[in-house]
Amino acid sequence: MKLASLKEGGRDGTLIVVDRELKHAVHAGGIAPTLQKAIEDWATIGPRLRDLAEKLNEGKVPGSFELDPTALAAPLPRAYQWADGSAYVVHVELVRKARGVEMPPSFWTDPLMYQGGSDSFVGANDEIELADEAWGIDFEGEIAVITDDVPMGISAEAARKHIKLVTILNDVSLRNVIVGELAKGFGFFHGKPATAFAPVAVTPGELGDAWDGAKLNLPLISTFNGKEFGHPNAATDLTFDFGQLIAHAAKTRYLEAGTVVGSGTVANRDPAAGCSCIAERRVRETIDTGKPTTPFMKFGDRVRIEMFGHDGQSIFGAIDQKVVKYDPPG
Amino acid sequence: MKLASLKEGGRDGTLIVVDRELKHAVHAGGIAPTLQKAIEDWATIGPRLRDLAEKLNEGKVPGSFELDPTALAAPLPRAYQWADGSAYVVHVELVRKARGVEMPPSFWTDPLMYQGGSDSFVGANDEIELADEAWGIDFEGEIAVITDDVPMGISAEAARKHIKLVTILNDVSLRNVIVGELAKGFGFFHGKPATAFAPVAVTPGELGDAWDGAKLNLPLISTFNGKEFGHPNAATDLTFDFGQLIAHAAKTRYLEAGTVVGSGTVANRDPAAGCSCIAERRVRETIDTGKPTTPFMKFGDRVRIEMFGHDGQSIFGAIDQKVVKYDPPG
């Protein structure tokens, strides 16, 4: 089952069910008004949405309409929690290597995770509005899961069953802001502006054998200004799977239904796989040639992030965003 | 006007209006079902709630009932954003001094702020449930404001008018977890479990001349196991006011209505004012005598945080919490 939110109908959008080919959709408001409401009562709502999705995929639903991806908000237009890991430790190791800094060995066993801003996610085709190119604008292609209610102190194994939906995202990052911000010691704030999500979130069942219960065994394709930038496989070199990431997030707290947990930038050790963010490519350039040559994003630049099934079908639809200049109020 | 949320009626509770003396309340569901909904449409909803509050304070509302503080959730039982500053830089300076580390001079001009978990706030009388005393359990008494929608890049002066409500909170902190966590470089996650809020949030107008538009000129009283722990004035030694903190939070993003912005631990330079957290007292003990003597909280310990007006009336009601042992699922 694939779910999305139309921008209409309020701050949380309007829940729709989307067909497997991302061509048609149908309003699901009779079942649950919003995705947040659906996930809060998934045991009851989930099966009813699944029935509707089956009928839609069979072409048997009156009132279905052609899907316009630009009419979509993020599947959760806003969320109560966004916990983003950094689960491809090979990426962290590379970044450190370029800086000439040793990575603590504990990074291989204790996940890195930061609390992200979740109050205003942006849609897959929304512009990336920022005031200053000098901030070092970058994209980050990631995988995320959306959970139902998770008890505090849960095990990684038990955490798996709380994964209700899977999607991909662009964790927009301001590299030149992050340097100074992390030095202050309190983590990211300005350096992580609004995060963008794919048009649809899907149930794990939709992923077939590419999903093993805690990771997604398919390449994530990033395209920068029309040229392929990377296609790392999201299951390769993944140090912590989503069971482990959820358990990590829940160590000292409950996670409310609708919590979004991210993987961090998808990265493979093999340089032939390319990168899911400009920062990593610059690190690889620095290691290879002594200095970075790919600049960060400028106003007008465009990034596309997408994932395809073995049948060639786009699973989540494409994140396709242009960076534009934002003028602050006077 | 004073607003609160009953625990009944769903995850966001049920909005009630509370009288000035915190003795009686009335359901406000006919105006807005939840505080989140009210703040999203404050220009319309705010005046209607104010009318109801006036009638309640005059004792003229049918259906009013006696207020039971233990029936209250946090005013926002969950929020889309919790951005906590560290605006009493004197506190940060003290902590650094005890560690023998210089504080960067930029800390006096560039606010520290972290993204907090906002998906499950706890009520003023709820227990602090944690699995391990060895985590170094501490309270932090703070002031917070709740905003409506704030444009990205707003000025500190313009930000003031987005402050719709003011309250106090207990930013529960795990000191022995934070040390290792901050060393990892991504800020707080495990070290900041669920935050507790006072029974009510109030409009700035309720604060009279103690509120100057961006700060609250009254002492915050913390009591630990029945003994006064501190009474620092929240306007004294405040380096960044709430206009500045909101503008800081909005530098690279919009803030959605219902965003909670915190001051950080209220602290005064004058040792006679005492402290709003155990960590600061331990720092002062270390500076004075070479080692800390006050231990962190144990299971069964109790903290009370409250603020009184010039007339002796409790403004927000008391946060009064006991630490209890949590047993994770098997």
XYZ file of C-alpha atoms in Angstrom:
660
model
C 0.000 0.000 0.000
C 1.175 3.501 -0.882
C -0.046 6.551 1.041
C 0.316 10.263 0.419
C -1.073 13.603 1.596
C -2.622 16.240 -0.645
C -1.677 19.800 0.297
C -5.359 20.705 0.617
C -7.466 20.427 3.759
C -5.273 21.946 6.448
C -1.846 21.757 7.996
C -1.774 17.945 7.995
C -3.049 17.665 4.437
C -5.611 15.116 3.243
C -4.834 11.409 3.238
C -4.990 9.608 -0.107
C -4.212 6.071 -1.224
C -2.002 5.888 -4.332
C -1.768 2.995 -6.785
C 1.383 0.947 -7.305
C 2.274 2.786 -10.544
C 1.850 6.224 -8.887
C -0.643 7.153 -11.610
C -3.956 7.215 -9.763
C -5.169 7.927 -6.278
C -8.309 8.026 -4.200
C -9.337 10.056 -1.155
C -9.145 8.050 2.057
C -10.829 10.678 4.220
C -13.739 8.337 4.928
C -11.271 6.055 6.718
C -8.836 8.557 8.282
C -8.568 12.293 7.602
C -4.778 12.429 7.822
C -1.810 10.068 7.821
C -1.042 11.083 11.418
C -4.538 9.966 12.496
C -4.119 6.710 10.574
C -0.808 5.845 12.214
C -2.208 6.623 15.691
C -4.792 3.872 15.242
C -3.013 1.658 12.724
C -4.417 -1.675 13.941
C -7.912 -0.525 12.987
C -7.197 1.923 10.174
C -4.380 0.049 8.415
C -6.493 -2.906 7.210
C -9.241 -0.586 5.921
C -6.725 1.457 3.948
C -5.262 -1.782 2.593
C -8.684 -2.861 1.313
C -9.066 0.461 -0.476
C -5.544 0.160 -1.937
C -6.296 -3.330 -3.300
C -9.419 -2.087 -5.039
C -7.521 0.899 -6.433
C -4.774 -1.351 -7.808
C -7.465 -3.452 -9.476
C -8.943 -0.288 -11.012
C -12.218 -0.779 -9.178
C -12.595 2.416 -7.143
C -15.125 5.072 -8.096
C -13.851 8.605 -7.541
C -10.217 7.796 -8.240
C -8.274 10.561 -9.954
C -4.991 11.117 -11.787
C -2.141 11.765 -9.372
C -0.425 15.150 -9.670
C 2.844 14.867 -7.708
C 3.088 18.661 -7.359
C -0.181 18.661 -5.390
C 1.416 16.518 -2.689
C 2.786 17.583 0.674
C 5.202 15.302 2.518
C 3.336 12.102 3.537
C 3.428 13.567 7.073
C 3.357 17.320 6.352
C 4.473 17.830 9.939
C 5.392 15.289 12.617
C 5.861 15.165 16.364
C 9.317 13.648 16.082
C 12.121 13.361 13.540
C 15.054 11.321 14.802
C 17.771 11.044 12.196
C 20.562 8.526 12.534
C 23.890 8.318 10.778
C 23.823 4.600 10.168
C 26.275 4.335 7.261
C 29.364 4.668 9.414
C 31.578 4.297 6.326
C 30.372 7.825 5.431
C 31.327 9.226 8.850
C 34.720 7.513 8.603
C 35.358 9.099 5.184
C 34.442 12.584 6.422
C 36.816 12.196 9.368
C 39.579 10.850 7.150
C 39.387 13.943 4.935
C 39.732 16.107 8.037
C 42.688 13.995 9.234
C 40.774 13.058 12.411
C 40.506 9.556 13.898
C 36.955 8.214 14.293
C 36.235 6.795 17.782
C 35.837 2.984 17.490
C 32.578 3.276 19.499
C 30.962 4.773 16.374
C 30.762 1.212 14.989
C 28.639 0.050 17.943
C 26.837 3.148 19.303
C 24.669 4.928 16.706
C 24.928 8.644 16.018
C 21.492 10.273 16.016
C 20.208 13.841 16.150
C 16.838 15.352 16.911
C 15.602 17.051 13.749
C 13.030 19.785 13.251
C 9.722 18.153 12.343
C 7.226 21.010 12.444
C 7.260 21.786 8.741
C 8.394 19.084 6.349
C 8.271 20.000 2.670
C 6.822 18.153 -0.311
C 8.806 16.219 -2.915
C 8.418 18.941 -5.539
C 8.609 21.974 -3.257
C 11.436 24.415 -3.672
C 14.326 24.545 -1.204
C 13.985 28.128 0.026
C 17.126 29.536 1.632
C 18.449 33.039 2.157
C 22.140 32.506 1.446
C 24.165 30.362 -0.982
C 27.216 30.879 1.235
C 25.666 28.536 3.817
C 26.936 25.600 1.685
C 23.627 24.087 0.567
C 23.687 20.303 0.215
C 21.223 17.451 -0.224
C 21.296 14.115 1.625
C 19.460 11.110 0.223
C 18.182 8.893 3.047
C 15.750 6.102 3.909
C 13.210 6.625 6.718
C 10.594 4.641 8.561
C 7.458 5.867 10.332
C 6.564 4.087 13.567
C 3.474 3.622 15.683
C 3.779 4.017 19.490
C 7.091 2.577 20.728
C 7.680 1.733 24.423
C 10.733 3.180 26.158
C 13.629 0.736 26.451
C 12.486 -1.576 23.653
C 14.921 -4.093 22.110
C 16.126 -3.794 18.509
C 14.348 -7.034 17.658
C 11.010 -5.956 19.151
C 11.350 -2.510 17.584
C 11.035 -3.956 14.075
C 7.339 -4.635 14.446
C 6.695 -0.910 15.075
C 7.777 -0.004 11.530
C 4.530 0.822 9.733
C 5.736 2.778 6.694
C 8.939 3.301 4.727
C 9.916 6.277 2.576
C 12.896 8.285 1.284
C 13.863 11.862 2.013
C 16.176 14.767 1.293
C 17.779 15.928 4.540
C 18.778 19.388 3.313
C 22.002 20.411 5.066
C 23.956 23.664 5.282
C 27.573 22.504 5.376
C 29.225 25.850 6.090
C 26.769 26.503 8.930
C 27.180 23.039 10.436
C 30.919 23.432 11.014
C 30.460 26.333 13.438
C 27.262 24.928 14.883
C 28.693 21.545 15.877
C 31.683 23.321 17.416
C 29.242 24.958 19.867
C 28.478 21.469 21.193
C 24.662 21.365 21.111
C 24.276 19.592 17.749
C 22.443 20.720 14.614
C 19.887 23.504 14.510
C 20.417 26.096 11.750
C 22.406 23.574 9.731
C 19.349 21.371 9.182
C 16.536 23.406 7.601
C 13.201 21.839 6.570
C 13.477 18.225 5.380
C 11.768 17.090 2.142
C 10.060 13.720 1.708
C 9.131 11.535 -1.269
C 5.580 11.767 -2.626
C 4.481 8.520 -0.980
C 5.235 6.339 2.022
C 4.700 2.604 1.581
C 3.997 -0.340 3.825
C 6.896 -2.809 4.179
C 4.785 -5.388 2.315
C 5.011 -3.202 -0.785
C 8.798 -3.720 -0.860
C 8.695 -7.501 -1.326
C 11.972 -9.314 -0.693
C 13.910 -6.026 -0.899
C 12.803 -5.495 2.732
C 14.107 -7.908 5.375
C 12.206 -6.367 8.289
C 14.783 -3.712 9.110
C 16.604 -2.627 5.947
C 15.943 -1.912 2.291
C 18.078 -3.772 -0.225
C 17.894 -1.464 -3.271
C 20.002 1.354 -4.695
C 19.056 4.965 -3.950
C 19.518 7.068 -7.074
C 20.571 10.708 -6.686
C 20.720 12.991 -9.708
C 22.232 16.490 -9.548
C 21.332 18.947 -12.317
C 20.345 16.070 -14.585
C 23.494 13.944 -14.087
C 23.593 10.803 -11.950
C 25.390 11.547 -8.696
C 25.164 8.196 -6.936
C 23.388 4.858 -6.675
C 24.583 3.300 -3.380
C 22.601 0.305 -2.176
C 20.752 1.123 1.041
C 21.456 -2.326 2.574
C 25.187 -2.370 1.765
C 27.520 -0.974 4.449
C 24.542 -0.177 6.699
C 26.008 -0.413 10.210
C 22.717 -0.064 12.142
C 19.395 -1.305 10.776
C 16.055 0.331 11.556
C 15.357 -2.021 14.463
C 18.589 -0.832 16.060
C 17.922 2.831 15.230
C 14.410 2.769 16.745
C 15.680 1.000 19.874
C 18.429 3.623 20.140
C 15.885 6.463 19.835
C 13.688 4.873 22.523
C 16.439 4.288 25.108
C 15.278 7.005 27.548
C 11.817 7.898 26.189
C 8.610 6.705 24.562
C 8.226 7.407 20.844
C 4.831 8.779 19.891
C 3.030 7.284 16.882
C 4.119 9.109 13.739
C 7.765 9.282 14.785
C 10.029 9.427 11.727
C 13.389 7.651 12.069
C 16.034 8.258 9.390
C 19.086 6.294 8.257
C 21.424 9.190 7.534
C 23.013 9.690 4.112
C 23.046 6.404 2.223
C 26.683 5.606 1.487
C 28.696 2.643 0.210
C 32.395 2.040 0.659
C 32.767 1.323 -3.083
C 33.546 4.650 -4.833
C 31.858 3.350 -8.007
C 28.496 3.631 -6.233
C 28.832 7.414 -6.113
C 27.367 9.541 -3.339
C 24.033 10.657 -1.862
C 25.343 14.098 -0.865
C 27.821 16.630 -2.188
C 29.795 16.668 1.077
C 30.817 13.041 0.641
C 31.871 13.578 -2.965
C 34.005 16.535 -1.835
C 35.576 14.326 0.820
C 36.401 11.667 -1.776
C 37.838 14.358 -4.063
C 39.960 15.665 -1.187
C 41.286 12.182 -0.404
C 42.013 11.503 -4.106
C 43.378 14.863 -5.297
C 44.016 16.969 -2.206
C 41.090 19.321 -2.645
C 37.327 19.311 -3.291
C 36.178 20.321 -6.769
C 32.378 19.905 -6.721
C 30.771 23.087 -5.320
C 27.719 23.025 -3.059
C 24.280 23.900 -4.492
C 23.572 27.321 -5.982
C 20.191 28.982 -6.512
C 18.618 27.271 -9.527
C 20.378 23.939 -8.953
C 18.173 20.877 -8.901
C 18.412 17.536 -7.089
C 16.380 14.392 -7.766
C 16.287 11.398 -5.419
C 14.434 8.199 -6.294
C 14.402 4.446 -5.771
C 13.231 1.756 -8.203
C 12.030 -1.798 -7.629
C 13.429 -4.800 -9.495
C 10.588 -4.276 -12.007
C 11.823 -0.734 -12.741
C 8.837 0.879 -11.026
C 9.550 4.001 -8.965
C 8.615 2.943 -5.431
C 8.182 6.237 -3.578
C 8.010 8.653 -6.527
C 10.747 11.213 -7.086
C 11.960 13.943 -4.788
C 12.740 16.681 -7.333
C 13.683 20.032 -5.851
C 15.149 23.318 -7.011
C 17.057 25.653 -4.691
C 15.630 29.198 -4.714
C 16.528 32.413 -2.940
C 14.394 33.343 0.065
C 14.000 36.992 1.002
C 13.421 37.408 4.738
C 10.707 39.849 5.899
C 11.989 43.445 6.256
C -6.026 34.217 30.443
C -4.825 30.807 31.677
C -5.154 27.686 29.523
C -4.635 24.007 30.264
C -5.320 20.571 28.794
C -7.183 17.771 30.533
C -5.686 14.326 29.958
C -9.027 13.077 28.628
C -10.181 13.217 25.016
C -7.194 11.932 23.075
C -3.494 12.474 22.533
C -3.787 16.266 22.513
C -6.036 16.377 25.563
C -9.056 18.658 25.944
C -8.663 22.425 26.122
C -9.916 24.151 29.258
C -9.820 27.740 30.508
C -8.604 28.084 34.106
C -9.329 30.966 36.487
C -6.666 33.291 37.849
C -6.559 31.489 41.231
C -6.198 28.048 39.576
C -9.244 26.858 41.496
C -11.867 26.513 38.796
C -11.965 25.728 35.101
C -14.383 25.372 32.234
C -14.314 23.307 29.053
C -13.420 25.353 25.992
C -14.180 22.613 23.473
C -16.967 24.662 21.930
C -14.327 27.207 20.885
C -11.338 24.951 20.108
C -10.910 21.250 20.900
C -7.217 21.479 21.762
C -4.602 24.109 22.570
C -2.768 23.211 19.343
C -5.902 24.026 17.312
C -6.350 27.272 19.232
C -2.807 28.456 18.576
C -3.097 27.601 14.875
C -5.931 30.098 14.521
C -5.158 32.428 17.412
C -6.479 35.642 15.808
C -9.966 34.140 15.740
C -9.851 31.747 18.679
C -7.826 33.854 21.129
C -10.478 36.577 21.666
C -13.234 33.994 22.136
C -11.196 32.159 24.774
C -10.487 35.504 26.456
C -14.227 36.241 26.695
C -14.772 32.880 28.351
C -11.853 33.496 30.739
C -13.275 36.859 31.782
C -16.641 35.308 32.575
C -14.931 32.501 34.497
C -12.909 34.981 36.568
C -16.167 36.808 37.376
C -17.702 33.501 38.471
C -20.354 33.694 35.763
C -19.854 30.513 33.770
C -22.286 27.624 34.012
C -20.568 24.245 33.880
C -17.373 25.373 35.565
C -15.745 22.777 37.802
C -13.067 22.505 40.481
C -9.597 22.159 38.983
C -7.730 18.940 39.796
C -4.072 19.549 38.834
C -3.390 15.813 38.630
C -5.954 15.532 35.817
C -3.885 17.842 33.634
C -1.524 16.959 30.821
C 1.096 19.479 29.695
C -0.708 22.501 28.160
C 0.500 21.101 24.813
C 0.590 17.348 25.534
C 2.717 17.014 22.411
C 4.100 19.655 20.072
C 5.616 19.863 16.605
C 8.694 21.692 17.833
C 10.607 22.194 21.054
C 13.580 24.530 20.641
C 15.415 25.021 23.905
C 17.925 27.804 24.323
C 20.599 28.280 26.949
C 19.999 31.986 27.461
C 21.497 32.431 30.942
C 25.085 32.429 29.753
C 26.289 32.964 33.329
C 25.222 29.332 33.912
C 27.224 28.063 30.910
C 30.241 30.068 32.089
C 30.023 28.514 35.565
C 29.831 24.981 34.162
C 32.888 25.629 32.001
C 34.779 27.194 34.894
C 34.259 24.081 37.001
C 35.648 21.986 34.139
C 38.611 24.378 33.800
C 37.595 25.163 30.193
C 37.426 28.644 28.644
C 34.045 29.663 27.246
C 34.213 31.058 23.681
C 33.398 34.811 23.800
C 30.870 34.236 20.958
C 28.583 32.549 23.527
C 27.690 36.069 24.754
C 26.375 37.064 21.316
C 25.324 33.834 19.541
C 22.683 31.808 21.433
C 23.091 28.130 22.221
C 19.965 26.196 21.267
C 19.112 22.531 20.831
C 16.249 20.709 19.168
C 14.337 18.877 21.891
C 12.009 15.896 21.674
C 8.436 17.205 21.585
C 6.353 14.123 20.826
C 5.408 13.294 24.393
C 5.565 16.056 26.981
C 4.491 15.082 30.483
C 2.105 16.754 32.902
C 3.081 18.815 35.946
C 2.223 16.045 38.386
C 3.328 13.089 36.298
C 6.150 10.914 37.520
C 9.609 11.087 35.974
C 9.976 7.498 34.752
C 13.551 6.406 34.119
C 15.287 3.044 34.034
C 18.577 3.921 35.747
C 19.627 6.218 38.613
C 23.213 6.020 37.354
C 22.236 8.230 34.414
C 22.567 11.256 36.767
C 18.949 12.423 36.889
C 18.545 16.197 37.187
C 15.787 18.806 36.884
C 16.096 22.150 35.087
C 13.647 24.952 35.855
C 13.018 27.075 32.764
C 10.682 29.640 31.218
C 9.108 28.921 27.810
C 6.932 30.673 25.275
C 4.552 29.188 22.717
C 4.440 30.917 19.329
C 2.037 31.127 16.430
C 3.450 30.803 12.875
C 6.817 32.567 12.603
C 8.338 33.510 9.216
C 11.886 32.379 8.438
C 14.509 35.090 8.930
C 12.403 37.259 11.252
C 14.066 39.962 13.388
C 14.215 39.719 17.182
C 11.985 42.781 17.468
C 9.320 41.409 15.090
C 9.531 37.976 16.746
C 8.103 39.343 20.011
C 4.613 39.669 18.589
C 4.528 35.926 17.858
C 4.649 35.078 21.576
C 1.113 33.933 22.403
C 1.590 32.062 25.670
C 4.153 31.810 28.469
C 4.756 28.904 30.861
C 7.431 27.170 32.966
C 8.890 23.705 32.593
C 11.158 21.021 33.963
C 13.714 20.055 31.319
C 14.650 16.691 32.813
C 18.319 16.003 32.059
C 20.557 12.953 32.444
C 23.924 14.448 33.356
C 26.021 11.283 33.192
C 24.544 10.433 29.788
C 25.024 13.945 28.397
C 28.794 13.913 28.907
C 29.317 11.020 26.491
C 26.543 12.121 24.185
C 27.852 15.643 23.584
C 31.317 14.179 22.989
C 29.849 12.352 19.970
C 29.160 15.763 18.423
C 25.469 15.519 17.448
C 23.988 17.207 20.536
C 21.463 15.858 23.045
C 19.240 12.849 22.459
C 19.224 10.272 25.288
C 20.316 12.960 27.748
C 17.040 14.840 27.380
C 14.109 12.527 28.125
C 10.483 13.767 28.155
C 10.067 17.381 29.322
C 7.420 18.305 31.933
C 5.345 21.496 31.829
C 3.421 23.533 34.393
C -0.341 22.955 34.698
C -1.226 26.111 32.753
C 0.156 28.403 30.062
C -0.857 32.056 30.295
C -1.162 34.969 27.905
C 1.476 37.694 28.341
C -1.300 40.044 29.508
C -1.761 37.835 32.570
C 1.782 38.702 33.701
C 1.196 42.446 34.063
C 4.333 44.569 34.359
C 6.430 41.468 35.154
C 6.448 40.882 31.369
C 8.201 43.445 29.164
C 7.375 41.782 25.848
C 10.304 39.384 25.827
C 11.264 38.428 29.377
C 9.663 37.615 32.715
C 10.822 39.625 35.707
C 9.985 37.280 38.612
C 11.876 34.639 40.615
C 11.517 30.975 39.686
C 11.263 28.883 42.845
C 12.715 25.368 42.818
C 12.224 23.065 45.796
C 14.044 19.725 46.117
C 12.635 17.151 48.556
C 10.790 19.909 50.403
C 13.729 22.323 50.795
C 14.134 25.480 48.717
C 16.842 24.943 46.120
C 16.803 28.288 44.300
C 14.871 31.441 43.511
C 16.791 33.157 40.660
C 14.956 35.971 38.914
C 14.173 35.037 35.310
C 14.964 38.532 33.992
C 18.295 38.913 35.823
C 21.406 37.782 33.918
C 19.266 36.753 30.937
C 21.631 37.166 27.989
C 19.064 36.542 25.209
C 15.388 37.454 25.565
C 12.582 35.507 23.889
C 12.518 37.839 20.869
C 16.166 36.971 20.262
C 15.637 33.255 20.929
C 12.705 33.006 18.485
C 14.637 34.926 15.816
C 17.575 32.564 16.374
C 15.324 29.503 15.987
C 13.840 30.920 12.767
C 17.140 31.774 11.055
C 16.978 29.000 8.422
C 13.358 27.781 8.758
C 9.733 28.644 9.397
C 8.384 27.858 12.867
C 4.994 26.181 12.846
C 2.284 27.458 15.207
C 2.617 25.697 18.549
C 6.415 25.872 18.575
C 7.734 25.904 22.147
C 10.870 27.992 22.739
C 12.694 27.604 26.053
C 15.112 29.819 27.980
C 17.410 27.152 29.370
C 18.012 26.751 33.105
C 17.189 30.003 34.892
C 20.382 31.141 36.614
C 21.680 34.254 38.368
C 25.281 35.203 38.980
C 24.506 35.897 42.668
C 25.069 32.634 44.609
C 22.439 33.735 47.165
C 19.761 33.162 44.508
C 20.477 29.427 44.533
C 20.063 27.207 41.479
C 17.387 25.808 39.149
C 19.242 22.521 38.602
C 21.478 20.211 40.615
C 24.282 20.395 38.036
C 24.784 24.111 38.695
C 24.842 23.630 42.457
C 27.454 20.891 42.018
C 29.498 23.275 39.880
C 29.314 25.976 42.570
C 30.293 23.381 45.203
C 33.250 22.328 43.058
C 34.419 25.925 42.645
C 34.013 26.616 46.390
C 35.270 23.394 47.952
C 36.965 21.390 45.209
C 34.252 18.768 44.833
C 30.488 18.425 44.394
C 28.501 17.254 47.425
C 24.857 17.316 46.293
C 24.022 14.021 44.531
C 21.727 13.803 41.510
C 18.127 12.604 41.923
C 17.353 9.111 43.219
C 14.137 7.132 42.800
C 11.628 8.644 45.227
C 13.145 12.152 45.109
C 10.760 14.990 44.384
C 11.197 18.367 42.663
C 8.759 21.303 42.720
C 9.059 24.290 40.391
C 6.743 27.291 40.672
C 6.509 31.051 40.103
C 4.458 33.556 42.076
C 3.148 37.008 41.131
C 3.677 40.097 43.282
C 0.313 39.266 44.903
C 1.595 35.846 45.999
C -0.618 33.993 43.524
C 0.948 30.970 41.779
C 0.951 31.992 38.135
C 1.367 28.694 36.267
C 0.592 26.237 39.084
C 3.279 23.941 40.428
C 5.344 21.368 38.607
C 5.631 18.673 41.302
C 7.258 15.442 40.193
C 8.637 12.309 41.744
C 11.338 10.175 40.112
C 10.308 6.525 39.768
C 11.969 3.418 38.370
C 10.876 2.345 34.891
C 11.090 -1.294 33.924
C 11.624 -1.724 30.180
C 9.589 -4.390 28.360
C 11.246 -7.829 28.431
